[in-house]
mmCIF file of C-alpha atoms in Angstrom:
data_model
loop_
_atom_site.group_PDB
_atom_site.id
_atom_site.type_symbol
_atom_site.label_atom_id
_atom_site.label_comp_id
_atom_site.label_asym_id
_atom_site.label_seq_id
_atom_site.Cartn_x
_atom_site.Cartn_y
_atom_site.Cartn_z
ATOM 1 C CA MET A 1 19.614 25.126 -29.414
ATOM 2 C CA THR A 2 18.461 22.814 -32.232
ATOM 3 C CA ASP A 3 15.012 23.067 -33.734
ATOM 4 C CA PRO A 4 12.610 20.378 -32.511
ATOM 5 C CA ALA A 5 11.990 17.514 -34.937
ATOM 6 C CA PRO A 6 8.839 18.052 -37.014
ATOM 7 C CA LYS A 7 5.808 15.961 -36.130
ATOM 8 C CA THR A 8 3.790 16.459 -39.320
ATOM 9 C CA MET A 9 4.467 16.309 -43.034
ATOM 10 C CA ARG A 10 2.785 17.343 -46.249
ATOM 11 C CA ALA A 11 1.407 14.467 -48.277
ATOM 12 C CA ALA A 12 -0.678 13.990 -51.425
ATOM 13 C CA VAL A 13 -3.558 11.721 -50.409
ATOM 14 C CA VAL A 14 -6.244 9.962 -52.452
ATOM 15 C CA HIS A 15 -9.458 9.459 -50.465
ATOM 16 C CA ASN A 16 -11.595 8.230 -53.362
ATOM 17 C CA PRO A 17 -10.484 7.045 -56.814
ATOM 18 C CA GLY A 18 -10.743 9.528 -59.640
ATOM 19 C CA GLY A 19 -8.880 11.918 -61.926
ATOM 20 C CA PRO A 20 -5.833 14.030 -61.044
ATOM 21 C CA SER A 21 -7.940 16.232 -58.752
ATOM 22 C CA ALA A 22 -8.488 13.196 -56.491
ATOM 23 C CA LEU A 23 -5.024 13.989 -55.102
ATOM 24 C CA THR A 24 -5.297 16.389 -52.161
ATOM 25 C CA LEU A 25 -2.464 17.923 -50.141
ATOM 26 C CA GLU A 26 -2.840 17.365 -46.397
ATOM 27 C CA ASP A 27 -0.840 17.539 -43.207
ATOM 28 C CA ARG A 28 -0.257 14.034 -41.879
ATOM 29 C CA PRO A 29 1.667 12.715 -38.862
ATOM 30 C CA ILE A 30 5.209 11.648 -39.736
ATOM 31 C CA PRO A 31 5.243 7.836 -39.452
ATOM 32 C CA THR A 32 7.327 6.149 -36.762
ATOM 33 C CA PRO A 33 9.550 3.290 -37.984
ATOM 34 C CA SER A 34 9.731 -0.007 -36.126
ATOM 35 C CA GLU A 35 12.746 -2.318 -36.234
ATOM 36 C CA GLY A 36 13.338 -3.516 -39.791
ATOM 37 C CA TRP A 37 11.807 -0.356 -41.268
ATOM 38 C CA VAL A 38 13.418 2.930 -42.332
ATOM 39 C CA LEU A 39 12.067 6.462 -42.135
ATOM 40 C CA ILE A 40 13.180 8.472 -45.164
ATOM 41 C CA ARG A 41 12.964 12.249 -45.515
ATOM 42 C CA ILE A 42 11.974 12.446 -49.142
ATOM 43 C CA LYS A 43 13.697 14.938 -51.396
ATOM 44 C CA ALA A 44 12.295 13.772 -54.743
ATOM 45 C CA PHE A 45 10.145 11.077 -56.311
ATOM 46 C CA GLY A 46 9.236 10.078 -59.840
ATOM 47 C CA LEU A 47 5.732 9.552 -61.180
ATOM 48 C CA ASN A 48 4.785 6.199 -62.705
ATOM 49 C CA ARG A 49 1.813 5.127 -64.787
ATOM 50 C CA SER A 50 0.977 2.378 -62.305
ATOM 51 C CA GLU A 51 0.215 5.187 -59.837
ATOM 52 C CA MET A 52 -2.250 6.652 -62.325
ATOM 53 C CA PHE A 53 -4.056 3.306 -62.406
ATOM 54 C CA THR A 54 -4.047 3.159 -58.594
ATOM 55 C CA ARG A 55 -5.434 6.698 -58.415
ATOM 56 C CA GLN A 56 -8.200 5.638 -60.805
ATOM 57 C CA GLY A 57 -9.079 2.659 -58.608
ATOM 58 C CA ALA A 58 -7.773 0.053 -61.044
ATOM 59 C CA SER A 59 -5.108 -1.529 -58.810
ATOM 60 C CA PRO A 60 -6.481 -4.645 -57.068
ATOM 61 C CA GLY A 61 -6.337 -4.779 -53.284
ATOM 62 C CA VAL A 62 -5.642 -1.080 -52.681
ATOM 63 C CA SER A 63 -7.754 0.558 -49.986
ATOM 64 C CA PHE A 64 -8.308 4.296 -49.535
ATOM 65 C CA PRO A 65 -7.363 6.775 -48.213
ATOM 66 C CA ARG A 66 -3.838 6.124 -49.461
ATOM 67 C CA ILE A 67 -0.657 8.113 -50.039
ATOM 68 C CA LEU A 68 0.418 6.901 -53.488
ATOM 69 C CA GLY A 69 3.959 6.499 -54.795
ATOM 70 C CA ILE A 70 6.022 3.406 -55.592
ATOM 71 C CA GLU A 71 9.434 5.106 -55.338
ATOM 72 C CA ALA A 72 11.340 7.852 -53.555
ATOM 73 C CA ALA A 73 14.818 9.265 -53.064
ATOM 74 C CA GLY A 74 15.938 11.052 -49.942
ATOM 75 C CA ILE A 75 17.831 10.995 -46.662
ATOM 76 C CA VAL A 76 17.578 8.466 -43.852
ATOM 77 C CA ALA A 77 15.871 10.069 -40.848
ATOM 78 C CA ALA A 78 15.781 6.946 -38.674
ATOM 79 C CA ALA A 79 16.623 3.238 -38.917
ATOM 80 C CA PRO A 80 15.911 1.535 -35.581
ATOM 81 C CA GLY A 81 17.388 -1.758 -36.746
ATOM 82 C CA GLY A 82 20.750 -0.180 -37.596
ATOM 83 C CA GLU A 83 20.637 -1.099 -41.299
ATOM 84 C CA PHE A 84 21.499 2.483 -42.291
ATOM 85 C CA GLN A 85 23.148 5.529 -40.793
ATOM 86 C CA LYS A 86 21.233 8.751 -40.227
ATOM 87 C CA ASP A 87 21.639 11.056 -43.248
ATOM 88 C CA ASP A 88 22.544 8.239 -45.663
ATOM 89 C CA ILE A 89 21.303 9.165 -49.138
ATOM 90 C CA VAL A 90 19.026 6.377 -50.308
ATOM 91 C CA ALA A 91 16.435 5.273 -52.837
ATOM 92 C CA THR A 92 13.512 2.890 -52.443
ATOM 93 C CA ILE A 93 11.023 1.295 -54.822
ATOM 94 C CA VAL A 94 7.894 -0.912 -54.830
ATOM 95 C CA GLY A 95 7.540 -3.654 -52.197
ATOM 96 C CA GLY A 96 4.014 -2.492 -51.378
ATOM 97 C CA MET A 97 4.695 1.256 -51.428
ATOM 98 C CA GLY A 98 1.616 3.279 -52.287
ATOM 99 C CA ARG A 99 -0.544 0.175 -52.337
ATOM 100 C CA ALA A 100 -0.255 -2.009 -49.238
ATOM 101 C CA PHE A 101 1.044 0.938 -47.197
ATOM 102 C CA ASP A 102 1.566 4.654 -47.732
ATOM 103 C CA GLY A 103 4.150 5.531 -50.349
ATOM 104 C CA GLY A 104 6.345 8.316 -51.647
ATOM 105 C CA TYR A 105 3.954 11.202 -52.386
ATOM 106 C CA ALA A 106 4.968 12.957 -49.167
ATOM 107 C CA GLU A 107 7.810 14.620 -47.292
ATOM 108 C CA TYR A 108 8.511 11.384 -45.376
ATOM 109 C CA THR A 109 7.878 7.706 -45.965
ATOM 110 C CA CYS A 110 8.426 4.597 -43.867
ATOM 111 C CA VAL A 111 9.448 1.454 -45.763
ATOM 112 C CA PRO A 112 10.988 -1.973 -45.093
ATOM 113 C CA ALA A 113 14.783 -1.756 -44.877
ATOM 114 C CA LYS A 114 15.155 -4.623 -47.359
ATOM 115 C CA GLN A 115 13.855 -2.431 -50.191
ATOM 116 C CA VAL A 116 16.183 0.508 -49.524
ATOM 117 C CA GLN A 117 19.576 1.073 -51.159
ATOM 118 C CA VAL A 118 22.278 3.653 -50.462
ATOM 119 C CA VAL A 119 23.048 5.563 -53.669
ATOM 120 C CA GLU A 120 26.090 7.505 -54.816
ATOM 121 C CA ALA A 121 25.012 11.137 -54.871
ATOM 122 C CA GLU A 122 28.127 13.313 -54.975
ATOM 123 C CA GLY A 123 27.445 16.210 -57.338
ATOM 124 C CA ILE A 124 24.160 14.717 -58.569
ATOM 125 C CA GLY A 125 20.967 16.752 -58.266
ATOM 126 C CA TRP A 126 17.748 15.549 -56.676
ATOM 127 C CA ASP A 127 16.021 15.811 -60.050
ATOM 128 C CA ILE A 128 18.215 12.988 -61.362
ATOM 129 C CA LEU A 129 18.148 11.000 -58.118
ATOM 130 C CA GLY A 130 14.355 11.256 -58.068
ATOM 131 C CA ALA A 131 14.050 10.192 -61.705
ATOM 132 C CA VAL A 132 16.183 7.082 -61.824
ATOM 133 C CA PRO A 133 15.128 4.475 -59.200
ATOM 134 C CA GLU A 134 12.039 2.759 -60.643
ATOM 135 C CA MET A 135 12.619 3.857 -64.245
ATOM 136 C CA VAL A 136 16.175 2.520 -64.398
ATOM 137 C CA HIS A 137 15.425 -0.580 -62.324
ATOM 138 C CA THR A 138 12.728 -1.503 -64.848
ATOM 139 C CA ALA A 139 14.612 -0.585 -68.013
ATOM 140 C CA TRP A 140 17.890 -2.191 -66.895
ATOM 141 C CA GLY A 141 16.210 -5.359 -65.651
ATOM 142 C CA ALA A 142 14.159 -5.786 -68.800
ATOM 143 C CA LEU A 143 17.165 -5.208 -71.081
ATOM 144 C CA PHE A 144 19.794 -7.300 -69.333
ATOM 145 C CA SER A 145 17.931 -9.807 -67.154
ATOM 146 C CA SER A 146 14.958 -10.649 -69.353
ATOM 147 C CA LEU A 147 16.179 -9.780 -72.865
ATOM 148 C CA GLN A 148 19.872 -10.563 -72.195
ATOM 149 C CA LEU A 149 20.775 -7.721 -74.558
ATOM 150 C CA LYS A 150 24.288 -7.828 -76.000
ATOM 151 C CA LYS A 151 26.491 -5.260 -77.699
ATOM 152 C CA GLY A 152 25.786 -5.021 -81.431
ATOM 153 C CA GLU A 153 22.279 -6.511 -81.250
ATOM 154 C CA ARG A 154 19.313 -4.796 -82.895
ATOM 155 C CA LEU A 155 16.718 -3.715 -80.321
ATOM 156 C CA LEU A 156 13.173 -2.441 -80.886
ATOM 157 C CA VAL A 157 11.728 -0.294 -78.077
ATOM 158 C CA ARG A 158 7.947 -0.320 -78.554
ATOM 159 C CA GLY A 159 6.525 2.672 -76.679
ATOM 160 C CA GLY A 160 9.741 4.646 -76.883
ATOM 161 C CA SER A 161 8.431 8.017 -75.706
ATOM 162 C CA SER A 162 7.393 6.634 -72.294
ATOM 163 C CA SER A 163 9.865 7.318 -69.493
ATOM 164 C CA VAL A 164 10.970 3.676 -69.365
ATOM 165 C CA GLY A 165 11.206 3.686 -73.167
ATOM 166 C CA LEU A 166 13.446 6.761 -73.145
ATOM 167 C CA ALA A 167 15.601 5.219 -70.413
ATOM 168 C CA ALA A 168 15.838 1.861 -72.198
ATOM 169 C CA THR A 169 16.847 3.589 -75.424
ATOM 170 C CA ALA A 170 19.568 5.619 -73.692
ATOM 171 C CA ILE A 171 20.892 2.653 -71.707
ATOM 172 C CA ALA A 172 20.893 0.235 -74.645
ATOM 173 C CA LYS A 173 22.663 2.716 -76.905
ATOM 174 C CA HIS A 174 25.229 3.418 -74.183
ATOM 175 C CA GLN A 175 25.880 -0.341 -73.968
ATOM 176 C CA GLY A 176 26.478 -0.649 -77.716
ATOM 177 C CA ALA A 177 23.164 -1.886 -79.141
ATOM 178 C CA PHE A 178 21.552 -0.622 -82.354
ATOM 179 C CA VAL A 179 18.281 0.886 -81.125
ATOM 180 C CA VAL A 180 15.063 1.452 -83.044
ATOM 181 C CA SER A 181 12.409 3.253 -81.026
ATOM 182 C CA THR A 182 8.715 3.828 -81.736
ATOM 183 C CA THR A 183 6.290 6.682 -81.168
ATOM 184 C CA ARG A 184 2.744 7.428 -82.276
ATOM 185 C CA SER A 185 3.685 11.035 -83.050
ATOM 186 C CA GLU A 186 6.183 12.195 -85.666
ATOM 187 C CA SER A 187 6.754 15.298 -83.542
ATOM 188 C CA ARG A 188 8.533 13.122 -80.958
ATOM 189 C CA ALA A 189 10.979 11.492 -83.358
ATOM 190 C CA ASP A 190 13.736 13.975 -82.499
ATOM 191 C CA LEU A 191 13.142 13.355 -78.783
ATOM 192 C CA LEU A 192 13.813 9.642 -79.297
ATOM 193 C CA ARG A 193 16.921 10.321 -81.354
ATOM 194 C CA GLN A 194 18.248 12.677 -78.667
ATOM 195 C CA SER A 195 17.921 9.822 -76.167
ATOM 196 C CA GLY A 196 19.975 7.544 -78.404
ATOM 197 C CA ALA A 197 17.671 5.968 -81.006
ATOM 198 C CA ASP A 198 19.446 5.099 -84.265
ATOM 199 C CA ASP A 199 16.120 4.939 -86.086
ATOM 200 C CA VAL A 200 12.488 5.805 -85.319
ATOM 201 C CA LEU A 201 9.328 4.050 -86.460
ATOM 202 C CA ILE A 202 5.943 5.799 -86.323
ATOM 203 C CA ASP A 203 3.517 3.412 -84.643
ATOM 204 C CA HIS A 204 -0.042 3.394 -85.993
ATOM 205 C CA GLY A 205 -0.910 0.235 -84.073
ATOM 206 C CA THR A 206 0.808 -2.146 -86.486
ATOM 207 C CA LEU A 207 4.386 -1.742 -87.660
ATOM 208 C CA ALA A 208 5.732 -5.245 -88.252
ATOM 209 C CA ASP A 209 5.431 -4.916 -92.043
ATOM 210 C CA GLU A 210 7.211 -1.557 -92.121
ATOM 211 C CA ALA A 211 9.852 -2.845 -89.715
ATOM 212 C CA ARG A 212 10.498 -5.874 -91.919
ATOM 213 C CA LYS A 213 10.943 -3.617 -94.948
ATOM 214 C CA ARG A 214 13.708 -1.714 -93.168
ATOM 215 C CA TYR A 215 15.131 -4.693 -91.290
ATOM 216 C CA PRO A 216 14.224 -7.856 -93.238
ATOM 217 C CA GLU A 217 15.813 -10.201 -90.687
ATOM 218 C CA GLY A 218 13.779 -8.683 -87.865
ATOM 219 C CA PHE A 219 14.948 -7.611 -84.412
ATOM 220 C CA ASP A 220 17.181 -9.581 -82.080
ATOM 221 C CA LYS A 221 15.342 -8.217 -79.036
ATOM 222 C CA VAL A 222 12.062 -6.322 -78.548
ATOM 223 C CA LEU A 223 11.062 -4.376 -75.436
ATOM 224 C CA GLU A 224 7.247 -4.239 -75.495
ATOM 225 C CA LEU A 225 6.074 -1.302 -73.363
ATOM 226 C CA VAL A 226 2.730 -0.604 -75.047
ATOM 227 C CA GLY A 227 1.482 -3.935 -73.772
ATOM 228 C CA VAL A 228 -0.801 -6.683 -74.956
ATOM 229 C CA ALA A 229 -2.494 -4.339 -77.446
ATOM 230 C CA THR A 230 0.560 -4.516 -79.731
ATOM 231 C CA LEU A 231 2.254 -7.687 -78.471
ATOM 232 C CA GLY A 232 1.259 -9.859 -81.436
ATOM 233 C CA ASP A 233 2.578 -7.309 -83.893
ATOM 234 C CA SER A 234 5.864 -6.983 -81.997
ATOM 235 C CA LEU A 235 6.336 -10.754 -82.040
ATOM 236 C CA LYS A 236 5.985 -10.681 -85.846
ATOM 237 C CA ALA A 237 8.812 -8.143 -86.057
ATOM 238 C CA THR A 238 11.206 -10.396 -84.106
ATOM 239 C CA LYS A 239 13.780 -12.616 -85.799
ATOM 240 C CA LYS A 240 13.911 -16.350 -85.216
ATOM 241 C CA HIS A 241 15.505 -17.093 -81.834
ATOM 242 C CA GLY A 242 14.905 -13.479 -80.844
ATOM 243 C CA ILE A 243 13.298 -12.469 -77.540
ATOM 244 C CA VAL A 244 10.335 -10.212 -76.769
ATOM 245 C CA CYS A 245 9.950 -8.834 -73.238
ATOM 246 C CA LEU A 246 6.493 -7.633 -72.187
ATOM 247 C CA CYS A 247 7.151 -4.915 -69.636
ATOM 248 C CA GLY A 248 4.445 -2.261 -69.760
ATOM 249 C CA ILE A 249 0.812 -1.316 -70.220
ATOM 250 C CA VAL A 250 1.160 2.114 -71.841
ATOM 251 C CA GLY A 251 -1.674 1.071 -74.160
ATOM 252 C CA GLY A 252 -4.006 0.697 -71.169
ATOM 253 C CA LYS A 253 -4.992 -2.893 -71.946
ATOM 254 C CA TRP A 254 -4.182 -5.394 -69.206
ATOM 255 C CA VAL A 255 -5.316 -8.798 -70.486
ATOM 256 C CA LEU A 256 -4.807 -10.650 -73.752
ATOM 257 C CA ALA A 257 -8.247 -12.107 -74.399
ATOM 258 C CA GLU A 258 -8.702 -15.522 -76.051
ATOM 259 C CA CYS A 259 -4.999 -16.019 -76.528
ATOM 260 C CA ASP A 260 -3.906 -18.902 -78.745
ATOM 261 C CA PRO A 261 -0.142 -19.194 -78.124
ATOM 262 C CA LEU A 262 0.389 -21.290 -81.265
ATOM 263 C CA PHE A 263 -1.049 -18.450 -83.331
ATOM 264 C CA LEU A 264 0.360 -15.563 -81.295
ATOM 265 C CA ILE A 265 4.013 -16.594 -80.917
ATOM 266 C CA PRO A 266 5.979 -17.324 -84.105
ATOM 267 C CA SER A 267 7.944 -20.553 -84.098
ATOM 268 C CA GLY A 268 11.390 -20.053 -82.595
ATOM 269 C CA VAL A 269 10.616 -16.638 -81.060
ATOM 270 C CA PHE A 270 10.776 -16.380 -77.276
ATOM 271 C CA LEU A 271 8.412 -14.384 -75.057
ATOM 272 C CA THR A 272 9.264 -13.276 -71.515
ATOM 273 C CA THR A 273 8.303 -10.537 -69.049
ATOM 274 C CA PHE A 274 9.844 -8.187 -66.512
ATOM 275 C CA ALA A 275 8.088 -6.979 -63.370
ATOM 276 C CA SER A 276 9.980 -4.565 -61.141
ATOM 277 C CA PHE A 277 8.387 -5.899 -57.963
ATOM 278 C CA ALA A 278 9.681 -9.417 -58.669
ATOM 279 C CA ASP A 279 13.348 -8.510 -59.277
ATOM 280 C CA PRO A 280 15.798 -7.523 -56.495
ATOM 281 C CA PHE A 281 16.440 -3.775 -56.230
ATOM 282 C CA SER A 282 20.117 -2.959 -56.757
ATOM 283 C CA ALA A 283 21.897 0.377 -56.490
ATOM 284 C CA GLY A 284 24.436 -0.520 -59.191
ATOM 285 C CA PRO A 285 22.396 0.400 -62.275
ATOM 286 C CA ILE A 286 20.938 3.427 -60.474
ATOM 287 C CA ASN A 287 24.424 4.756 -59.753
ATOM 288 C CA THR A 288 25.676 4.020 -63.279
ATOM 289 C CA VAL A 289 22.843 5.832 -65.030
ATOM 290 C CA ALA A 290 22.660 8.742 -62.577
ATOM 291 C CA ARG A 291 26.367 9.420 -63.058
ATOM 292 C CA ALA A 292 26.084 9.117 -66.859
ATOM 293 C CA LEU A 293 23.185 11.590 -66.887
ATOM 294 C CA LYS A 294 25.094 14.024 -64.690
ATOM 295 C CA ASP A 295 28.210 13.748 -66.880
ATOM 296 C CA GLY A 296 26.229 14.152 -70.118
ATOM 297 C CA LYS A 297 27.093 10.668 -71.392
ATOM 298 C CA MET A 298 23.413 9.704 -71.479
ATOM 299 C CA HIS A 299 20.291 11.768 -72.117
ATOM 300 C CA ILE A 300 16.900 11.079 -70.546
ATOM 301 C CA PRO A 301 14.614 14.144 -70.361
ATOM 302 C CA ILE A 302 13.362 15.044 -66.874
ATOM 303 C CA LYS A 303 10.556 17.477 -66.033
ATOM 304 C CA THR A 304 10.210 18.670 -62.447
ATOM 305 C CA PHE A 305 7.276 19.898 -60.379
ATOM 306 C CA LYS A 306 6.846 20.893 -56.742
ATOM 307 C CA LEU A 307 4.735 18.808 -54.383
ATOM 308 C CA ASP A 308 1.942 21.401 -54.473
ATOM 309 C CA GLN A 309 1.814 20.923 -58.268
ATOM 310 C CA ILE A 310 1.043 17.190 -57.998
ATOM 311 C CA VAL A 311 -2.392 17.556 -59.642
ATOM 312 C CA GLN A 312 -0.886 19.312 -62.671
ATOM 313 C CA ALA A 313 1.876 16.709 -62.875
ATOM 314 C CA HIS A 314 -0.664 13.864 -62.839
ATOM 315 C CA ALA A 315 -2.713 15.607 -65.525
ATOM 316 C CA GLU A 316 0.362 15.674 -67.777
ATOM 317 C CA MET A 317 0.988 11.994 -67.050
ATOM 318 C CA ASP A 318 -2.643 11.169 -67.920
ATOM 319 C CA GLU A 319 -2.338 13.080 -71.194
ATOM 320 C CA SER A 320 1.154 11.699 -72.002
ATOM 321 C CA SER A 321 2.160 15.286 -72.727
ATOM 322 C CA ALA A 322 5.336 15.603 -70.646
ATOM 323 C CA ALA A 323 7.669 13.779 -73.071
ATOM 324 C CA ALA A 324 9.949 13.223 -70.064
ATOM 325 C CA LYS A 325 10.262 11.459 -66.743
ATOM 326 C CA ILE A 326 8.165 13.507 -64.328
ATOM 327 C CA VAL A 327 9.811 14.169 -60.963
ATOM 328 C CA ILE A 328 8.330 15.853 -57.910
ATOM 329 C CA LEU A 329 10.695 17.851 -55.679
ATOM 330 C CA THR A 330 9.527 18.230 -52.090
ATOM 331 C CA GLU A 331 11.457 21.458 -51.421
#
């Protein structure tokens, strides 16, 4: 006789915005998927800084209580529309998760089928599968869709010790670029080199002058993860006909006030962006990077916690002390 299907799940819920302790573990009913939606039994999910901002009440349009989480990896429990088979191993990201509807900080989540992808998982642990979806989608899209990075080009990763920065460094190096990564702390220079950086610059808020001393021609491509706080300086470090991609807000500043584009953007330098919610989710890069991590061909540090350690994990994200992609394992 088989065990009856569970009716409740553990979930980390935010009732009112606040610090890490605003996350409380509760028993919630397992959601029921309608046609066009998929119920996923979550095995792992990564933490993202956008979730910190949502927890703090800084994400527009989010109502509480809310189960946060813009990504998850797990096993299909039900797909009424027939898009997936039961027990398919899948990943899902964004598309309203953790904002418009409850997200991945739970043992189950229910999401639109269009934002779910089957992933190759043979021999790959849930720590890796939980780490890669949003991180790799963002890093890969920024590097190859927005920056159009090519083998042999010189890339600057501004904000290199963030999880996306570490992933971008590893991916770009694996694809044959010369990678220079930045950190505010000299103690993290070895971490960046272990992920593939050929050189490391210590970022005190401005580094264009130092960068030009080492690389007088400037950088072919710049991935700006700190955000608008350092965007102007990054543009100055870019060579003529080079591209800068704004793809993060690690610096905590959202808006570039009183922007004069003629002053901000050097002549002949191109500025673009990458937003993970605006680019189609594809399993290809996820599979490529997950397999490379498993086989030791790429290195991106991962730090795991259990679901009942979610407050501690968020505290480390707030403090930027993990020096790794933080992943929550549900079992």
